[in-house]
mmCIF file of C-alpha atoms and ligand atoms in Angstrom:
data_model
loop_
_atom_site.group_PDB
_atom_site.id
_atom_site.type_symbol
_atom_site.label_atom_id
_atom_site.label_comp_id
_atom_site.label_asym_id
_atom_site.label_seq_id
_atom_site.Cartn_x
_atom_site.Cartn_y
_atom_site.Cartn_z
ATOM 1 C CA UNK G 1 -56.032 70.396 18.550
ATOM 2 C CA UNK G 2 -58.444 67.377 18.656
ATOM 3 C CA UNK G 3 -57.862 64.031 20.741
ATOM 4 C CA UNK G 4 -59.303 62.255 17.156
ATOM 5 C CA UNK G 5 -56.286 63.648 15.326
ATOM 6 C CA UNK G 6 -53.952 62.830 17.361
ATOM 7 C CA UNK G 7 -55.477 59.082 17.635
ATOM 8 C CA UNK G 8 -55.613 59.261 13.982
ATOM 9 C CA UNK G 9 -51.716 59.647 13.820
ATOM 10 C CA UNK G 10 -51.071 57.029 16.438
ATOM 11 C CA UNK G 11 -53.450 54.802 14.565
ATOM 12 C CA UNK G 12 -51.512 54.973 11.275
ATOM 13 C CA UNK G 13 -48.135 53.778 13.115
ATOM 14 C CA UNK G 14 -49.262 50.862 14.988
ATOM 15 C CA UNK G 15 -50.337 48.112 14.421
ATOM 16 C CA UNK G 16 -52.497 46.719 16.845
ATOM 17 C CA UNK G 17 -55.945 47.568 16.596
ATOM 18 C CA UNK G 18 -56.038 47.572 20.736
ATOM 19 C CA UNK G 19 -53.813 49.047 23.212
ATOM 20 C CA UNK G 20 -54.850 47.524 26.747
ATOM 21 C CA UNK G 21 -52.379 49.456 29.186
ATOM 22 C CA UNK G 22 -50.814 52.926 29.430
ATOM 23 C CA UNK G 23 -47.656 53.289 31.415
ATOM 24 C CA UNK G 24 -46.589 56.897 32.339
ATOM 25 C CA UNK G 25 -42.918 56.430 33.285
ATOM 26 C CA UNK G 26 -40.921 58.304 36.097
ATOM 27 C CA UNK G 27 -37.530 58.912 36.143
ATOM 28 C CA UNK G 28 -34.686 55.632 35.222
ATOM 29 C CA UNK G 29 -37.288 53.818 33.279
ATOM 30 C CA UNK G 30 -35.607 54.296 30.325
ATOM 31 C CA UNK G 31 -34.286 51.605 29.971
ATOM 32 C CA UNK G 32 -36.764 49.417 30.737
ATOM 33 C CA UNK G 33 -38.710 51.283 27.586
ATOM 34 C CA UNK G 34 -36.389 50.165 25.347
ATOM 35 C CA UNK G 35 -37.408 46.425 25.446
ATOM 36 C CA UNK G 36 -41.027 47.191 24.450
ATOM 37 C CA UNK G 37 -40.878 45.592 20.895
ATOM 38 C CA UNK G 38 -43.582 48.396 18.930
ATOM 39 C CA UNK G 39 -43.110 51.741 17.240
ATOM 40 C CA UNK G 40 -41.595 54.789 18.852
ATOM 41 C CA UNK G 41 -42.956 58.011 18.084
ATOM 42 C CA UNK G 42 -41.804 61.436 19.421
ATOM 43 C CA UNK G 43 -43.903 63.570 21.621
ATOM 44 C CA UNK G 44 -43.140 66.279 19.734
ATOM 45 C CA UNK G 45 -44.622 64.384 16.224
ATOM 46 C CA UNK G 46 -47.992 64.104 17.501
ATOM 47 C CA UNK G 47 -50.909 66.199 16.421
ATOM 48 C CA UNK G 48 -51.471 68.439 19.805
ATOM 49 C CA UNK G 49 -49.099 66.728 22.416
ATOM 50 C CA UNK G 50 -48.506 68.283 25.720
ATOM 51 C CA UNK G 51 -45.321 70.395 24.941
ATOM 52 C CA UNK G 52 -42.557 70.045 28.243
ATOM 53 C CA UNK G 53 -40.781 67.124 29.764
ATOM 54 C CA UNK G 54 -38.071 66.864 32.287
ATOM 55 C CA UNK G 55 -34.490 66.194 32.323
ATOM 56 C CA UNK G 56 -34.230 62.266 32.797
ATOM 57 C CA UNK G 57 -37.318 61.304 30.910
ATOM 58 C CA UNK G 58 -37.656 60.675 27.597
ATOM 59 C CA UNK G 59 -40.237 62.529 25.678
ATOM 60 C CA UNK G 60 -41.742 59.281 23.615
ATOM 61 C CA UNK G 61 -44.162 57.251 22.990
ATOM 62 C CA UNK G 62 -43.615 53.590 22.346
ATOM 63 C CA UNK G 63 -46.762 51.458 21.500
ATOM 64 C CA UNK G 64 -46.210 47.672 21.193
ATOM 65 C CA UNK G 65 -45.928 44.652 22.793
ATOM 66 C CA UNK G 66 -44.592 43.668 26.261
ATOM 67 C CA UNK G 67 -45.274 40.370 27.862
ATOM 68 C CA UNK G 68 -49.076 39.232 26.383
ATOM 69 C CA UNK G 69 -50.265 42.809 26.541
ATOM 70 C CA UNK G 70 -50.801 45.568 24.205
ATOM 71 C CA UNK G 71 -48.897 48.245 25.408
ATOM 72 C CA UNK G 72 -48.596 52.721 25.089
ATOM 73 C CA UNK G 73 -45.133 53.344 27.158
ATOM 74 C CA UNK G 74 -45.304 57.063 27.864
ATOM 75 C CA UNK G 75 -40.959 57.976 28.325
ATOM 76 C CA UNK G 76 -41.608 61.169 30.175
ATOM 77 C CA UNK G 77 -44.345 62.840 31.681
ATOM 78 C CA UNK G 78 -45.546 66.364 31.919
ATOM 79 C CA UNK G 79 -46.258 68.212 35.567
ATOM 80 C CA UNK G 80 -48.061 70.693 36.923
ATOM 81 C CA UNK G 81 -44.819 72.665 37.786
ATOM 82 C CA UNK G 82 -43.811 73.558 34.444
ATOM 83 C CA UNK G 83 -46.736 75.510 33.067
ATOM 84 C CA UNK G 84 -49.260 75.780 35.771
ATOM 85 C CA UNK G 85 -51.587 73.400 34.134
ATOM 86 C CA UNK G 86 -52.964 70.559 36.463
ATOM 87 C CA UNK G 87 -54.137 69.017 33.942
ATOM 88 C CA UNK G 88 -51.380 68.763 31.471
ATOM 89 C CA UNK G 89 -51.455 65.054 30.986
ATOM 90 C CA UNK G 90 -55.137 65.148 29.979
ATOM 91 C CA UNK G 91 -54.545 65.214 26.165
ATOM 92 C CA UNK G 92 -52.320 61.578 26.957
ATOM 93 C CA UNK G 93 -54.860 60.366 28.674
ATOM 94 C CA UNK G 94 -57.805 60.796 26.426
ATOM 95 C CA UNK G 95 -55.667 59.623 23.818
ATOM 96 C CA UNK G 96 -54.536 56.537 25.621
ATOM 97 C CA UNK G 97 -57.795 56.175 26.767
ATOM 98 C CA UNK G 98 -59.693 56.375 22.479
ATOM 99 C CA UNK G 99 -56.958 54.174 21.414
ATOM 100 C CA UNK G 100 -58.545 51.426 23.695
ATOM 101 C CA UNK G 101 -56.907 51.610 26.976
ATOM 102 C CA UNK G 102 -58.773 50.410 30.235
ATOM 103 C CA UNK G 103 -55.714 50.604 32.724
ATOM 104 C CA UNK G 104 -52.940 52.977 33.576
ATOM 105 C CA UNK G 105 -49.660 52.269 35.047
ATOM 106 C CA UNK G 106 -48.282 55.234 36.502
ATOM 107 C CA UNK G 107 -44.265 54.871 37.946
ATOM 108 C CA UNK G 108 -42.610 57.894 39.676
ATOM 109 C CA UNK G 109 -40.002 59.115 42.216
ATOM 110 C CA UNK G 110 -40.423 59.976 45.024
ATOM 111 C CA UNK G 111 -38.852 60.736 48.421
ATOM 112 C CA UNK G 112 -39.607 58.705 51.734
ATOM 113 C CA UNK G 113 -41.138 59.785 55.024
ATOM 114 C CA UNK G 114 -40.792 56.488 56.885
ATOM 115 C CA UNK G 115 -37.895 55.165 58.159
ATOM 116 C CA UNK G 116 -39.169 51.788 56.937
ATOM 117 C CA UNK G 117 -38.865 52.756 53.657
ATOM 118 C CA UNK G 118 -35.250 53.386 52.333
ATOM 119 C CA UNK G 119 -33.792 55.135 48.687
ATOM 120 C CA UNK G 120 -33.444 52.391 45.899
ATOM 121 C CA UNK G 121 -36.486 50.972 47.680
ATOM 122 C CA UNK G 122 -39.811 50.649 45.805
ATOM 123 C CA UNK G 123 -43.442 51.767 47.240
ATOM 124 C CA UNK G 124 -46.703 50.724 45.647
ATOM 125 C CA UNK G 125 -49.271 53.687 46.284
ATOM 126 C CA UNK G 126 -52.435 52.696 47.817
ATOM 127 C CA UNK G 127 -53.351 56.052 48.224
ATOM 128 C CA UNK G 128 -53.038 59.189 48.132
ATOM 129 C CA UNK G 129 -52.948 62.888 49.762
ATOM 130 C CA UNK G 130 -53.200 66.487 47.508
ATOM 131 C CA UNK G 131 -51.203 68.776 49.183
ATOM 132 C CA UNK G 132 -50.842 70.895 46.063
ATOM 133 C CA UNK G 133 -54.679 72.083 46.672
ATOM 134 C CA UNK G 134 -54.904 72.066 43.130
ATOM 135 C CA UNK G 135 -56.725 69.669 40.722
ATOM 136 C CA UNK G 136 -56.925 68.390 37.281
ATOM 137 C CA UNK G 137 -60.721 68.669 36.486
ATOM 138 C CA UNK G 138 -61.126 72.555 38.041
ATOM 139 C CA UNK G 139 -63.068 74.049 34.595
ATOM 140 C CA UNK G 140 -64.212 70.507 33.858
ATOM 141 C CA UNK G 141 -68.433 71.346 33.343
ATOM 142 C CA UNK G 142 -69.887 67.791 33.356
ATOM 143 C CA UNK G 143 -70.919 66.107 36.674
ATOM 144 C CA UNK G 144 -68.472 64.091 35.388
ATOM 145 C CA UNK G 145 -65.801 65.853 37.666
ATOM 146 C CA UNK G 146 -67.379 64.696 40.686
ATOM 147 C CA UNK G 147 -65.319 61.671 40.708
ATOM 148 C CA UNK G 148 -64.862 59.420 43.509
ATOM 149 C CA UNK G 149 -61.725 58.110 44.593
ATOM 150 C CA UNK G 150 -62.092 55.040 46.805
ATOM 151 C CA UNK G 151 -60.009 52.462 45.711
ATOM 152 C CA UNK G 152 -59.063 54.979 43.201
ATOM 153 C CA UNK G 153 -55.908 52.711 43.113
ATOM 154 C CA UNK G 154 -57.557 49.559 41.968
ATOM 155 C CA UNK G 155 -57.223 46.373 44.245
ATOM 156 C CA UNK G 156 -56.912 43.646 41.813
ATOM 157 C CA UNK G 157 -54.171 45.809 39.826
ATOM 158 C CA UNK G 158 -52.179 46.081 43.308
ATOM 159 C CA UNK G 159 -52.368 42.845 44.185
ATOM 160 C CA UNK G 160 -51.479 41.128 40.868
ATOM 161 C CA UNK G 161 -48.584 43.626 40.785
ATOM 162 C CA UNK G 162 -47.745 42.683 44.698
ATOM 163 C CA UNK G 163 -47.778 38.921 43.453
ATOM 164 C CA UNK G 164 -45.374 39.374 40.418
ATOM 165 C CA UNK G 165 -43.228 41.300 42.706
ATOM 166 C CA UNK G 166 -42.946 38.310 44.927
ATOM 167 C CA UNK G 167 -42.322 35.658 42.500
ATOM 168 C CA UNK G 168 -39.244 37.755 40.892
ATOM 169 C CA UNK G 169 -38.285 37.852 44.594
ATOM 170 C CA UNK G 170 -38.369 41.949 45.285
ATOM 171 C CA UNK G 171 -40.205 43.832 47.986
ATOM 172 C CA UNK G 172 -42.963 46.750 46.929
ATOM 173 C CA UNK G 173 -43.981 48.301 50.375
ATOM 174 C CA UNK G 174 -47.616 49.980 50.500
ATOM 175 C CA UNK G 175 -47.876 53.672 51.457
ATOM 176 C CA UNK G 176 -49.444 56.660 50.695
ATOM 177 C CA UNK G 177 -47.914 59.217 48.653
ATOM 178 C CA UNK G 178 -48.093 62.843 49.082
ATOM 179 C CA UNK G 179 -48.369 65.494 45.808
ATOM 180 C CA UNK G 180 -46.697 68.431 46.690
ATOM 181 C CA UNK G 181 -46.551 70.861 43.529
ATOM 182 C CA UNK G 182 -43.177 71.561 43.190
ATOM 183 C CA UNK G 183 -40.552 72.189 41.594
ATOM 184 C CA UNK G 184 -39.169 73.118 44.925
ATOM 185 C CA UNK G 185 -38.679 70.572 47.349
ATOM 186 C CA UNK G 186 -40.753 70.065 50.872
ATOM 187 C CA UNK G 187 -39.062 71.897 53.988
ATOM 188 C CA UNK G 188 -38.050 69.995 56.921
ATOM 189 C CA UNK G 189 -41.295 71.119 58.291
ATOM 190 C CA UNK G 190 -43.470 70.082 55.613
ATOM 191 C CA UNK G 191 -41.675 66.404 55.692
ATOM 192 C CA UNK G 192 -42.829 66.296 59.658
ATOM 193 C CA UNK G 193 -46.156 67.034 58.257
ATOM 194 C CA UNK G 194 -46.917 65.029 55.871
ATOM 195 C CA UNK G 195 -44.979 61.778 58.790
ATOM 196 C CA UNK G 196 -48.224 63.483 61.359
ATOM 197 C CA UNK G 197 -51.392 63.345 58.602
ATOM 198 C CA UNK G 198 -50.813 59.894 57.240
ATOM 199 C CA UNK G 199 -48.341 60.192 53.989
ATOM 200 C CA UNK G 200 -45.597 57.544 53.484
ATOM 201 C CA UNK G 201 -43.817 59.698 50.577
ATOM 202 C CA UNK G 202 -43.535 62.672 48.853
ATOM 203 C CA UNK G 203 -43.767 63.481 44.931
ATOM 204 C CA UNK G 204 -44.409 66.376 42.315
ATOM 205 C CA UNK G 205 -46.519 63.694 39.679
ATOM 206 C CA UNK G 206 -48.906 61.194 39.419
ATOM 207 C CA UNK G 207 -51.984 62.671 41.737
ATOM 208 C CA UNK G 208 -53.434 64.473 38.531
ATOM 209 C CA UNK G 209 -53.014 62.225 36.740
ATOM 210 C CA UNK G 210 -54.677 59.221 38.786
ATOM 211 C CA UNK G 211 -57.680 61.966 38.929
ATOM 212 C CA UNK G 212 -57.999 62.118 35.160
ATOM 213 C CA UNK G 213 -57.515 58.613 34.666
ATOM 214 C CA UNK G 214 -60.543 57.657 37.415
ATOM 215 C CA UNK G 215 -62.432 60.402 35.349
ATOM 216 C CA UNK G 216 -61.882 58.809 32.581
ATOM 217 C CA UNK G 217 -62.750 55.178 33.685
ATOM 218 C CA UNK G 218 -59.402 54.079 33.587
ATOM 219 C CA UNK G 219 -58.090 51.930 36.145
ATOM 220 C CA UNK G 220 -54.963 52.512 38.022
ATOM 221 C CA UNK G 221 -51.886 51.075 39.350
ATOM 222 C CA UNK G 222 -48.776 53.242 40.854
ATOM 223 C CA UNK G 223 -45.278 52.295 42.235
ATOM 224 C CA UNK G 224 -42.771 54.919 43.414
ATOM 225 C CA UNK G 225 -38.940 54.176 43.276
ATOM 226 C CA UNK G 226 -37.989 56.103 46.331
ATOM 227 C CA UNK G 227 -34.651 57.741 45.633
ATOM 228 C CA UNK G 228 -34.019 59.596 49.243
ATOM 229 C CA UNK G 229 -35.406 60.738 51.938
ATOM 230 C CA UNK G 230 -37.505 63.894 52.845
ATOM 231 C CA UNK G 231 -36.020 66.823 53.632
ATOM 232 C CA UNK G 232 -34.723 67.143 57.172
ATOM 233 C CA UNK G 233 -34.453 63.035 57.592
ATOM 234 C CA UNK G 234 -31.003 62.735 56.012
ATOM 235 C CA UNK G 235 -27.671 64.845 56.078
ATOM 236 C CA UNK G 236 -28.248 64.338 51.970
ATOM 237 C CA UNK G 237 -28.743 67.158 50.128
ATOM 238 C CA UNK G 238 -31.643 67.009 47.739
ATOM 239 C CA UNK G 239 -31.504 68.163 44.228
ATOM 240 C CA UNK G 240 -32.721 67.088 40.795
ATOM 241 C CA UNK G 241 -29.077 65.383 39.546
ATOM 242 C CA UNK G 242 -29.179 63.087 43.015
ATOM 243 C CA UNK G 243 -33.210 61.967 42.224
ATOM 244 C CA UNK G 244 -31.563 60.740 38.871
ATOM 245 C CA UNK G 245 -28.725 59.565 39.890
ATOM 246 C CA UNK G 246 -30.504 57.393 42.532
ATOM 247 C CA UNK G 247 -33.662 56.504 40.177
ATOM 248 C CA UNK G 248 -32.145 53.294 38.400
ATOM 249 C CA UNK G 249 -31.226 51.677 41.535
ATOM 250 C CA UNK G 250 -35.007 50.776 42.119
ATOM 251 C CA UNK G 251 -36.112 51.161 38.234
ATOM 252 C CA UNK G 252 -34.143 48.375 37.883
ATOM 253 C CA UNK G 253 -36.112 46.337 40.206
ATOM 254 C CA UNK G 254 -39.377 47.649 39.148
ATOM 255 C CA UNK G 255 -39.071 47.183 35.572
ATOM 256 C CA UNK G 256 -38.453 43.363 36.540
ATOM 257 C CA UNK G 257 -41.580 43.154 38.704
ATOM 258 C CA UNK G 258 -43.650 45.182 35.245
ATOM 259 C CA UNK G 259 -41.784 42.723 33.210
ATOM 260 C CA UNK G 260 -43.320 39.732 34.822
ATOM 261 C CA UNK G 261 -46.516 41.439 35.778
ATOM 262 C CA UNK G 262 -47.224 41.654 32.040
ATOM 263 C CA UNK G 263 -45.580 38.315 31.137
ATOM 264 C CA UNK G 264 -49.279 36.833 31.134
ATOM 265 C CA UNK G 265 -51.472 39.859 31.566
ATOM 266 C CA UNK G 266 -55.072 39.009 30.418
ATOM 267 C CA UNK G 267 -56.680 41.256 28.208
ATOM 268 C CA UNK G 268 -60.134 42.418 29.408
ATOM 269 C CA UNK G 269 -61.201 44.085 26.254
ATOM 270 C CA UNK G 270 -65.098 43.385 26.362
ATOM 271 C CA UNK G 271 -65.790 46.017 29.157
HETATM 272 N N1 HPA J 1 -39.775 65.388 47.128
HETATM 273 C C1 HPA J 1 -40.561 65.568 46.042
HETATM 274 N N2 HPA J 1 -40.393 64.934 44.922
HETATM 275 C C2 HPA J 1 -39.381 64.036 44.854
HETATM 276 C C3 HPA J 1 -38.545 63.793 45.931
HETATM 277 C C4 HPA J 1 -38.753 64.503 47.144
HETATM 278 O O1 HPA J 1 -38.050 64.341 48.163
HETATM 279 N N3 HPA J 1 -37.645 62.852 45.524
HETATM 280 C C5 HPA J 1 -37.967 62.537 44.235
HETATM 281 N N4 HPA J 1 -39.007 63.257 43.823
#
């Protein structure tokens, strides 16, 4: 199924002639996608869409309005756990990426590694480490796929974000987040790990997708909600129902820092 159909469809819903941001939402965002002001259309409704989704997100697409931006709000993302497929949020991307879009949000869960860094708290990502030892572009046959990834999580994006964080009067630490595959959760030992080569948290999302998005020119901004922490550091045990439960408590705080962040985003649609 073609990316062009699938823009095609999109095209015929909205109306803006120029969406400037994706945002690929983790866990407890919902409710923060419910304020975009646009048209929602079901994953499942478009031409070719990624079929999957997880318990907790909602599988959506919302293009509209939020703050002074034109915005695609993804509900619910696709991982590499489900099918196999590292690159399973590809077709989004490309489509995100034909329907205008220059810069990707990406939002997740994730558990901490630091002590510093506490559930409900929120983490922007500054960088990142593949421990899956997978990667999006494998079978890609352009020299295209040689991307680099230096300031693959771009600086202006972190700090506007860092500065609308502050004037709504929250804290988004810095760290470096770790892509494990999943769906399992990290052993005690992998947790000490990950502390001893440099990572900050741990997730099953966003790395591919930053990696397509940098492929595709996109730029990129990423903020975890931590929800507990790594195996082995707490007596807590982890499962799936306690990364929801705990999600909203720093969604809530992160869809006030987006909120503002976007309250007088600038368009850059020349480049
Ligand atoms: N590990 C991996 N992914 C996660 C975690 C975790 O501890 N918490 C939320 N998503």
């Amino acid at each position: 199924m073609s990316i062009s159909e699938a823009v095609a469809f999109i095209r015929r819903k909205i109306e803006a002639e120029h969406v400037d941001v994706a945002l690929i939402l983790g866990s407890g965002l919902g409710a923060f996608a419910e304020q975009i002001k646009g048209v929602s259309i079901d994953y499942a409704d478009i031409p070719g869409f990624p079929r999957g989704g997880v318990s907790g997100h909602a599988p959506k697409l919302i293009v509209g309005t939020l703050g002074t931006a034109n915005v695609a709000v993804f509900g619910g993302r696709m991982h590499y756990y489900e099918q196999g497929q590292a690159d399973v949020m590809r077709f989004p991307l490309e489509v995100s990426a034909e329907l205008g879009v220059r810069e990707v949000i990406l939002t997740n869960s994730a558990g901490s590694v630091r002590d510093s860094i506490q559930p409900g708290d929120l983490m922007q990502i500054t960088d990142h480490l593949n421990f899956s030892g997978l990667n999006p572009l494998i079978g890609e046959e352009t020299d295209k796929r040689f991307v680099a990834l230096a300031d693959a999580y771009d600086p202006a994006i972190m700090s506007a974000m860092q500065a609308a964080a502050k004037r709504v009067g929250h804290t988004m630490h810095k760290g470096v987040y770790t892509w494990f595959s999943g769906p399992s959760f990290e052993t005690p030992a992998e947790i000490r790990a990950t502390q001893v080569l440099g990572g900050d948290a741990v997730g099953m999302s966003t790395v591919p997708e930053v990696i397509l998005a940098r492929f595709l020119g996109l730029k990129v901004g990423a903020i975890s909600t931590i929800t507990n922490m790594g195996a082995g550091m707490s007596n807590e045990k982890l499962s799936h129902e306690h990364t929801k439960s705990m999600a909203p408590v720093g969604a809530a705080k992160l869809s006030a820092i987006l909120t503002e962040y976007f309250r007088s985003y600038q368009p850059n649609r020349a480049s």
